[in-house]
Amino acid sequence: MTLRVLIADDQELVRTGLRMILDAQDGIDVIAEVTNGREAVDVAQRLRPDVCLLDIRMPVLDGIEATRLLAGPDVDAPLAVVVITTFDLDEYVHGALKAGARGFLLKDAGPELLAQAVHAAANGDALIAPSVTARLLASFADAAPSGPPAQPVDALTEREEQVVLTVARGRTNVEIADELHISLSTVKTHLASLMSKLGARNRVEIAMWAYETNRVPR
């Protein structure tokens, strides 16, 4: 199946580069380019792309609000959003993840990681640039909290606690399976259980919860 992607960025050079990279990938087709967040929301709601690739800083409506309108907890039929940014410690990224983004990448991530992020988002997974995952989430954990972290519906098992730590460190499902010596299907089962217990929509929120509850040594 070909994945349909919308690109939103106010810089023409960036949009052109992203389109060239994605159109060169098998199974990905860029169906629209827009220059601001308001256009992104309007066009995405009309075309229903498989993945929306949104810049954080855009005119009219920024990437955070656009993400919230497309993928937020109050959206009946949320779309998959991947946020892209120039700065690995952009202060807006945390807000975008909270607003429902399934991950974020730096604009210099490279073709392979960009394609992986698109496929992950379309599959209901999430990908954060591995080079900045731990530092980024740790920096947000150090920021003033908006409220106490959510408590799990049921206590986490010992194995689930281990999976939480690997997710927080940016490990992929395959890497988690190798590190914990379990099957890939077992990893997916644990992730599904964690999302249910924590009320998390994706692995990004699991990772953020791990830092908010000081489960990750720093």
PDB file of C-alpha atoms in Angstrom:
ATOM      1  CA  MET A   1       0.000   0.000   0.000  1.00  0.00           C
ATOM      2  CA  THR A   2       1.286   3.472  -0.893  1.00  0.00           C
ATOM      3  CA  LEU A   3       1.340   5.910   2.016  1.00  0.00           C
ATOM      4  CA  ARG A   4      -0.082   9.348   1.260  1.00  0.00           C
ATOM      5  CA  VAL A   5       1.834  12.176   2.940  1.00  0.00           C
ATOM      6  CA  LEU A   6       1.135  15.880   3.471  1.00  0.00           C
ATOM      7  CA  ILE A   7       4.066  18.264   4.045  1.00  0.00           C
ATOM      8  CA  ALA A   8       3.614  21.553   5.913  1.00  0.00           C
ATOM      9  CA  ASP A   9       6.544  23.995   6.103  1.00  0.00           C
ATOM     10  CA  ASP A  10       6.788  27.701   5.384  1.00  0.00           C
ATOM     11  CA  GLN A  11      10.190  27.357   3.688  1.00  0.00           C
ATOM     12  CA  GLU A  12       9.986  26.346   0.039  1.00  0.00           C
ATOM     13  CA  LEU A  13      13.481  24.874   0.037  1.00  0.00           C
ATOM     14  CA  VAL A  14      12.612  22.584   2.963  1.00  0.00           C
ATOM     15  CA  ARG A  15       9.347  21.474   1.382  1.00  0.00           C
ATOM     16  CA  THR A  16      11.088  20.722  -1.891  1.00  0.00           C
ATOM     17  CA  GLY A  17      13.799  18.721  -0.154  1.00  0.00           C
ATOM     18  CA  LEU A  18      11.321  16.689   1.886  1.00  0.00           C
ATOM     19  CA  ARG A  19       9.203  15.974  -1.186  1.00  0.00           C
ATOM     20  CA  MET A  20      12.219  14.819  -3.191  1.00  0.00           C
ATOM     21  CA  ILE A  21      13.326  12.494  -0.396  1.00  0.00           C
ATOM     22  CA  LEU A  22       9.890  10.994   0.211  1.00  0.00           C
ATOM     23  CA  ASP A  23       8.871  10.671  -3.435  1.00  0.00           C
ATOM     24  CA  ALA A  24      12.080   8.712  -4.027  1.00  0.00           C
ATOM     25  CA  GLN A  25      11.011   6.114  -1.446  1.00  0.00           C
ATOM     26  CA  ASP A  26       9.042   3.056  -2.473  1.00  0.00           C
ATOM     27  CA  GLY A  27       5.536   3.094  -1.072  1.00  0.00           C
ATOM     28  CA  ILE A  28       5.381   6.812  -0.221  1.00  0.00           C
ATOM     29  CA  ASP A  29       3.592   9.508  -2.223  1.00  0.00           C
ATOM     30  CA  VAL A  30       3.494  13.206  -1.274  1.00  0.00           C
ATOM     31  CA  ILE A  31      -0.030  14.331  -2.099  1.00  0.00           C
ATOM     32  CA  ALA A  32       0.080  17.938  -0.872  1.00  0.00           C
ATOM     33  CA  GLU A  33       2.368  20.762   0.236  1.00  0.00           C
ATOM     34  CA  VAL A  34       1.177  23.675   2.361  1.00  0.00           C
ATOM     35  CA  THR A  35       2.903  26.712   3.827  1.00  0.00           C
ATOM     36  CA  ASN A  36       1.227  27.223   7.215  1.00  0.00           C
ATOM     37  CA  GLY A  37      -0.589  25.395   9.968  1.00  0.00           C
ATOM     38  CA  ARG A  38      -4.052  26.609   9.029  1.00  0.00           C
ATOM     39  CA  GLU A  39      -3.651  25.248   5.507  1.00  0.00           C
ATOM     40  CA  ALA A  40      -2.266  22.031   6.948  1.00  0.00           C
ATOM     41  CA  VAL A  41      -5.388  21.473   9.041  1.00  0.00           C
ATOM     42  CA  ASP A  42      -7.806  22.379   6.250  1.00  0.00           C
ATOM     43  CA  VAL A  43      -6.091  20.300   3.559  1.00  0.00           C
ATOM     44  CA  ALA A  44      -5.418  17.338   5.862  1.00  0.00           C
ATOM     45  CA  GLN A  45      -9.034  17.189   7.016  1.00  0.00           C
ATOM     46  CA  ARG A  46     -10.143  17.244   3.391  1.00  0.00           C
ATOM     47  CA  LEU A  47      -7.627  14.785   1.898  1.00  0.00           C
ATOM     48  CA  ARG A  48      -7.122  12.546   4.971  1.00  0.00           C
ATOM     49  CA  PRO A  49      -3.452  11.679   4.276  1.00  0.00           C
ATOM     50  CA  ASP A  50      -1.905   8.674   6.019  1.00  0.00           C
ATOM     51  CA  VAL A  51       0.762  10.889   7.595  1.00  0.00           C
ATOM     52  CA  CYS A  52       1.102  14.657   8.115  1.00  0.00           C
ATOM     53  CA  LEU A  53       4.666  15.958   8.312  1.00  0.00           C
ATOM     54  CA  LEU A  54       4.490  19.309  10.132  1.00  0.00           C
ATOM     55  CA  ASP A  55       7.087  21.928  10.917  1.00  0.00           C
ATOM     56  CA  ILE A  56       6.888  23.359  14.431  1.00  0.00           C
ATOM     57  CA  ARG A  57       7.298  27.031  13.542  1.00  0.00           C
ATOM     58  CA  MET A  58       4.796  28.119  10.908  1.00  0.00           C
ATOM     59  CA  PRO A  59       2.778  31.297  10.326  1.00  0.00           C
ATOM     60  CA  VAL A  60      -0.984  31.704  10.887  1.00  0.00           C
ATOM     61  CA  LEU A  61      -1.164  28.531  13.003  1.00  0.00           C
ATOM     62  CA  ASP A  62       1.902  26.875  14.503  1.00  0.00           C
ATOM     63  CA  GLY A  63       2.704  23.186  14.365  1.00  0.00           C
ATOM     64  CA  ILE A  64       1.587  22.525  17.936  1.00  0.00           C
ATOM     65  CA  GLU A  65      -1.926  23.831  17.443  1.00  0.00           C
ATOM     66  CA  ALA A  66      -2.175  22.189  14.023  1.00  0.00           C
ATOM     67  CA  THR A  67      -1.140  18.894  15.621  1.00  0.00           C
ATOM     68  CA  ARG A  68      -3.734  19.295  18.371  1.00  0.00           C
ATOM     69  CA  LEU A  69      -6.487  19.919  15.808  1.00  0.00           C
ATOM     70  CA  LEU A  70      -5.444  16.922  13.708  1.00  0.00           C
ATOM     71  CA  ALA A  71      -4.332  14.394  16.317  1.00  0.00           C
ATOM     72  CA  GLY A  72      -5.307  15.648  19.754  1.00  0.00           C
ATOM     73  CA  PRO A  73      -7.215  13.661  22.387  1.00  0.00           C
ATOM     74  CA  ASP A  74     -10.463  15.418  21.485  1.00  0.00           C
ATOM     75  CA  VAL A  75     -10.263  14.515  17.782  1.00  0.00           C
ATOM     76  CA  ASP A  76     -12.747  11.798  16.803  1.00  0.00           C
ATOM     77  CA  ALA A  77     -10.723  10.493  13.860  1.00  0.00           C
ATOM     78  CA  PRO A  78      -7.110  11.573  14.532  1.00  0.00           C
ATOM     79  CA  LEU A  79      -4.509  11.649  11.790  1.00  0.00           C
ATOM     80  CA  ALA A  80      -0.912  10.513  12.170  1.00  0.00           C
ATOM     81  CA  VAL A  81       1.391  13.503  12.682  1.00  0.00           C
ATOM     82  CA  VAL A  82       5.197  13.604  12.651  1.00  0.00           C
ATOM     83  CA  VAL A  83       6.780  16.872  13.755  1.00  0.00           C
ATOM     84  CA  ILE A  84      10.014  18.131  12.222  1.00  0.00           C
ATOM     85  CA  THR A  85      12.227  20.828  13.677  1.00  0.00           C
ATOM     86  CA  THR A  86      15.606  22.460  13.168  1.00  0.00           C
ATOM     87  CA  PHE A  87      16.631  22.379  16.841  1.00  0.00           C
ATOM     88  CA  ASP A  88      16.983  19.189  18.871  1.00  0.00           C
ATOM     89  CA  LEU A  89      15.931  21.030  22.039  1.00  0.00           C
ATOM     90  CA  ASP A  90      13.195  23.144  20.495  1.00  0.00           C
ATOM     91  CA  GLU A  91      10.964  24.231  23.362  1.00  0.00           C
ATOM     92  CA  TYR A  92       7.861  23.559  21.310  1.00  0.00           C
ATOM     93  CA  VAL A  93       8.476  19.856  20.687  1.00  0.00           C
ATOM     94  CA  HIS A  94       7.182  18.752  24.071  1.00  0.00           C
ATOM     95  CA  GLY A  95       3.943  20.588  23.422  1.00  0.00           C
ATOM     96  CA  ALA A  96       3.618  18.925  20.037  1.00  0.00           C
ATOM     97  CA  LEU A  97       4.061  15.453  21.515  1.00  0.00           C
ATOM     98  CA  LYS A  98       1.503  16.254  24.194  1.00  0.00           C
ATOM     99  CA  ALA A  99      -0.802  17.496  21.437  1.00  0.00           C
ATOM    100  CA  GLY A 100      -0.739  14.071  19.793  1.00  0.00           C
ATOM    101  CA  ALA A 101       2.285  13.903  17.489  1.00  0.00           C
ATOM    102  CA  ARG A 102       3.602  10.382  17.058  1.00  0.00           C
ATOM    103  CA  GLY A 103       7.200  11.513  17.009  1.00  0.00           C
ATOM    104  CA  PHE A 104       9.618  14.102  15.783  1.00  0.00           C
ATOM    105  CA  LEU A 105      12.702  14.372  13.638  1.00  0.00           C
ATOM    106  CA  LEU A 106      15.371  16.912  12.957  1.00  0.00           C
ATOM    107  CA  LYS A 107      15.327  18.350   9.464  1.00  0.00           C
ATOM    108  CA  ASP A 108      18.748  16.862   8.804  1.00  0.00           C
ATOM    109  CA  ALA A 109      17.616  13.371   9.824  1.00  0.00           C
ATOM    110  CA  GLY A 110      18.371  11.889   6.406  1.00  0.00           C
ATOM    111  CA  PRO A 111      16.248   9.908   3.946  1.00  0.00           C
ATOM    112  CA  GLU A 112      16.283   6.577   5.776  1.00  0.00           C
ATOM    113  CA  LEU A 113      15.139   7.913   9.147  1.00  0.00           C
ATOM    114  CA  LEU A 114      12.539  10.161   7.526  1.00  0.00           C
ATOM    115  CA  ALA A 115      11.042   7.205   5.680  1.00  0.00           C
ATOM    116  CA  GLN A 116      11.111   5.111   8.857  1.00  0.00           C
ATOM    117  CA  ALA A 117       9.252   7.838  10.744  1.00  0.00           C
ATOM    118  CA  VAL A 118       6.545   8.026   8.088  1.00  0.00           C
ATOM    119  CA  HIS A 119       6.049   4.255   8.059  1.00  0.00           C
ATOM    120  CA  ALA A 120       6.083   4.083  11.870  1.00  0.00           C
ATOM    121  CA  ALA A 121       3.448   6.805  12.188  1.00  0.00           C
ATOM    122  CA  ALA A 122       1.247   5.175   9.568  1.00  0.00           C
ATOM    123  CA  ASN A 123       1.475   1.885  11.473  1.00  0.00           C
ATOM    124  CA  GLY A 124       0.390   3.506  14.735  1.00  0.00           C
ATOM    125  CA  ASP A 125       3.904   3.471  16.128  1.00  0.00           C
ATOM    126  CA  ALA A 126       6.137   6.430  16.885  1.00  0.00           C
ATOM    127  CA  LEU A 127       9.720   7.386  16.162  1.00  0.00           C
ATOM    128  CA  ILE A 128      11.861  10.036  17.796  1.00  0.00           C
ATOM    129  CA  ALA A 129      15.264  10.857  16.380  1.00  0.00           C
ATOM    130  CA  PRO A 130      17.452   8.355  18.309  1.00  0.00           C
ATOM    131  CA  SER A 131      20.349  10.787  18.681  1.00  0.00           C
ATOM    132  CA  VAL A 132      18.294  13.143  20.846  1.00  0.00           C
ATOM    133  CA  THR A 133      15.642  10.973  22.492  1.00  0.00           C
ATOM    134  CA  ALA A 134      17.083  10.664  25.986  1.00  0.00           C
ATOM    135  CA  ARG A 135      18.444  14.208  26.205  1.00  0.00           C
ATOM    136  CA  LEU A 136      15.244  15.736  24.865  1.00  0.00           C
ATOM    137  CA  LEU A 137      12.877  13.848  27.133  1.00  0.00           C
ATOM    138  CA  ALA A 138      15.135  14.370  30.137  1.00  0.00           C
ATOM    139  CA  SER A 139      15.148  18.112  29.519  1.00  0.00           C
ATOM    140  CA  PHE A 140      11.362  18.151  29.471  1.00  0.00           C
ATOM    141  CA  ALA A 141      11.217  16.100  32.658  1.00  0.00           C
ATOM    142  CA  ASP A 142      13.360  18.765  34.340  1.00  0.00           C
ATOM    143  CA  ALA A 143      10.952  21.500  33.265  1.00  0.00           C
ATOM    144  CA  ALA A 144       8.151  22.638  35.534  1.00  0.00           C
ATOM    145  CA  PRO A 145       5.489  19.882  35.406  1.00  0.00           C
ATOM    146  CA  SER A 146       1.960  20.751  34.311  1.00  0.00           C
ATOM    147  CA  GLY A 147       0.611  18.377  36.934  1.00  0.00           C
ATOM    148  CA  PRO A 148       1.350  15.094  38.683  1.00  0.00           C
ATOM    149  CA  PRO A 149       2.147  12.200  36.311  1.00  0.00           C
ATOM    150  CA  ALA A 150      -0.639   9.751  35.614  1.00  0.00           C
ATOM    151  CA  GLN A 151      -0.810   6.674  37.814  1.00  0.00           C
ATOM    152  CA  PRO A 152      -1.205   3.318  36.059  1.00  0.00           C
ATOM    153  CA  VAL A 153      -4.627   1.677  36.225  1.00  0.00           C
ATOM    154  CA  ASP A 154      -2.903  -1.513  37.387  1.00  0.00           C
ATOM    155  CA  ALA A 155       0.624  -1.932  38.726  1.00  0.00           C
ATOM    156  CA  LEU A 156       3.270  -2.592  36.085  1.00  0.00           C
ATOM    157  CA  THR A 157       4.881  -6.002  36.011  1.00  0.00           C
ATOM    158  CA  GLU A 158       8.644  -6.347  36.337  1.00  0.00           C
ATOM    159  CA  ARG A 159       8.928  -7.008  32.602  1.00  0.00           C
ATOM    160  CA  GLU A 160       6.767  -4.007  31.760  1.00  0.00           C
ATOM    161  CA  GLU A 161       9.047  -1.828  33.888  1.00  0.00           C
ATOM    162  CA  GLN A 162      11.978  -3.104  31.817  1.00  0.00           C
ATOM    163  CA  VAL A 163      10.164  -2.339  28.579  1.00  0.00           C
ATOM    164  CA  VAL A 164       9.342   1.172  29.809  1.00  0.00           C
ATOM    165  CA  LEU A 165      13.049   1.871  30.334  1.00  0.00           C
ATOM    166  CA  THR A 166      14.014   0.632  26.874  1.00  0.00           C
ATOM    167  CA  VAL A 167      11.281   2.708  25.245  1.00  0.00           C
ATOM    168  CA  ALA A 168      12.453   5.789  27.166  1.00  0.00           C
ATOM    169  CA  ARG A 169      15.961   5.231  25.824  1.00  0.00           C
ATOM    170  CA  GLY A 170      14.690   5.307  22.246  1.00  0.00           C
ATOM    171  CA  ARG A 171      14.986   1.589  21.465  1.00  0.00           C
ATOM    172  CA  THR A 172      13.042   0.158  18.538  1.00  0.00           C
ATOM    173  CA  ASN A 173      10.870  -2.936  18.965  1.00  0.00           C
ATOM    174  CA  VAL A 174      13.578  -5.111  17.429  1.00  0.00           C
ATOM    175  CA  GLU A 175      16.219  -3.649  19.745  1.00  0.00           C
ATOM    176  CA  ILE A 176      13.954  -4.182  22.770  1.00  0.00           C
ATOM    177  CA  ALA A 177      13.442  -7.820  21.795  1.00  0.00           C
ATOM    178  CA  ASP A 178      17.198  -8.353  21.460  1.00  0.00           C
ATOM    179  CA  GLU A 179      18.044  -6.533  24.687  1.00  0.00           C
ATOM    180  CA  LEU A 180      15.439  -8.312  26.818  1.00  0.00           C
ATOM    181  CA  HIS A 181      15.719 -11.668  25.008  1.00  0.00           C
ATOM    182  CA  ILE A 182      12.036 -11.844  24.150  1.00  0.00           C
ATOM    183  CA  SER A 183      10.151 -12.204  20.888  1.00  0.00           C
ATOM    184  CA  LEU A 184       8.973  -9.262  18.793  1.00  0.00           C
ATOM    185  CA  SER A 185       5.340 -10.263  19.335  1.00  0.00           C
ATOM    186  CA  THR A 186       5.931 -10.253  23.105  1.00  0.00           C
ATOM    187  CA  VAL A 187       7.351  -6.732  22.880  1.00  0.00           C
ATOM    188  CA  LYS A 188       4.222  -5.590  21.071  1.00  0.00           C
ATOM    189  CA  THR A 189       2.044  -7.271  23.701  1.00  0.00           C
ATOM    190  CA  HIS A 190       3.870  -5.464  26.502  1.00  0.00           C
ATOM    191  CA  LEU A 191       3.598  -2.126  24.691  1.00  0.00           C
ATOM    192  CA  ALA A 192      -0.144  -2.603  24.202  1.00  0.00           C
ATOM    193  CA  SER A 193      -0.515  -3.432  27.908  1.00  0.00           C
ATOM    194  CA  LEU A 194       1.521  -0.369  28.911  1.00  0.00           C
ATOM    195  CA  MET A 195      -0.582   1.931  26.742  1.00  0.00           C
ATOM    196  CA  SER A 196      -3.718   0.539  28.334  1.00  0.00           C
ATOM    197  CA  LYS A 197      -2.426   0.833  31.907  1.00  0.00           C
ATOM    198  CA  LEU A 198      -0.964   4.320  31.433  1.00  0.00           C
ATOM    199  CA  GLY A 199      -3.649   5.727  29.167  1.00  0.00           C
ATOM    200  CA  ALA A 200      -0.897   6.441  26.632  1.00  0.00           C
ATOM    201  CA  ARG A 201      -1.691   6.781  22.947  1.00  0.00           C
ATOM    202  CA  ASN A 202       1.743   5.710  21.720  1.00  0.00           C
ATOM    203  CA  ARG A 203       5.306   4.885  22.784  1.00  0.00           C
ATOM    204  CA  VAL A 204       6.225   8.575  22.881  1.00  0.00           C
ATOM    205  CA  GLU A 205       3.845   9.084  25.774  1.00  0.00           C
ATOM    206  CA  ILE A 206       5.196   5.957  27.479  1.00  0.00           C
ATOM    207  CA  ALA A 207       8.704   7.433  27.261  1.00  0.00           C
ATOM    208  CA  MET A 208       7.548  10.799  28.549  1.00  0.00           C
ATOM    209  CA  TRP A 209       5.799   9.089  31.486  1.00  0.00           C
ATOM    210  CA  ALA A 210       9.009   7.228  32.333  1.00  0.00           C
ATOM    211  CA  TYR A 211      10.890  10.518  32.645  1.00  0.00           C
ATOM    212  CA  GLU A 212       8.084  12.289  34.471  1.00  0.00           C
ATOM    213  CA  THR A 213       8.070   9.524  37.100  1.00  0.00           C
ATOM    214  CA  ASN A 214      11.889   9.541  37.414  1.00  0.00           C
ATOM    215  CA  ARG A 215      12.220   5.950  36.238  1.00  0.00           C
ATOM    216  CA  VAL A 216      15.170   6.760  33.978  1.00  0.00           C
ATOM    217  CA  PRO A 217      18.564   7.271  35.687  1.00  0.00           C
ATOM    218  CA  ARG A 218      20.207  10.578  34.726  1.00  0.00           C
TER     219      ARG A 218
END
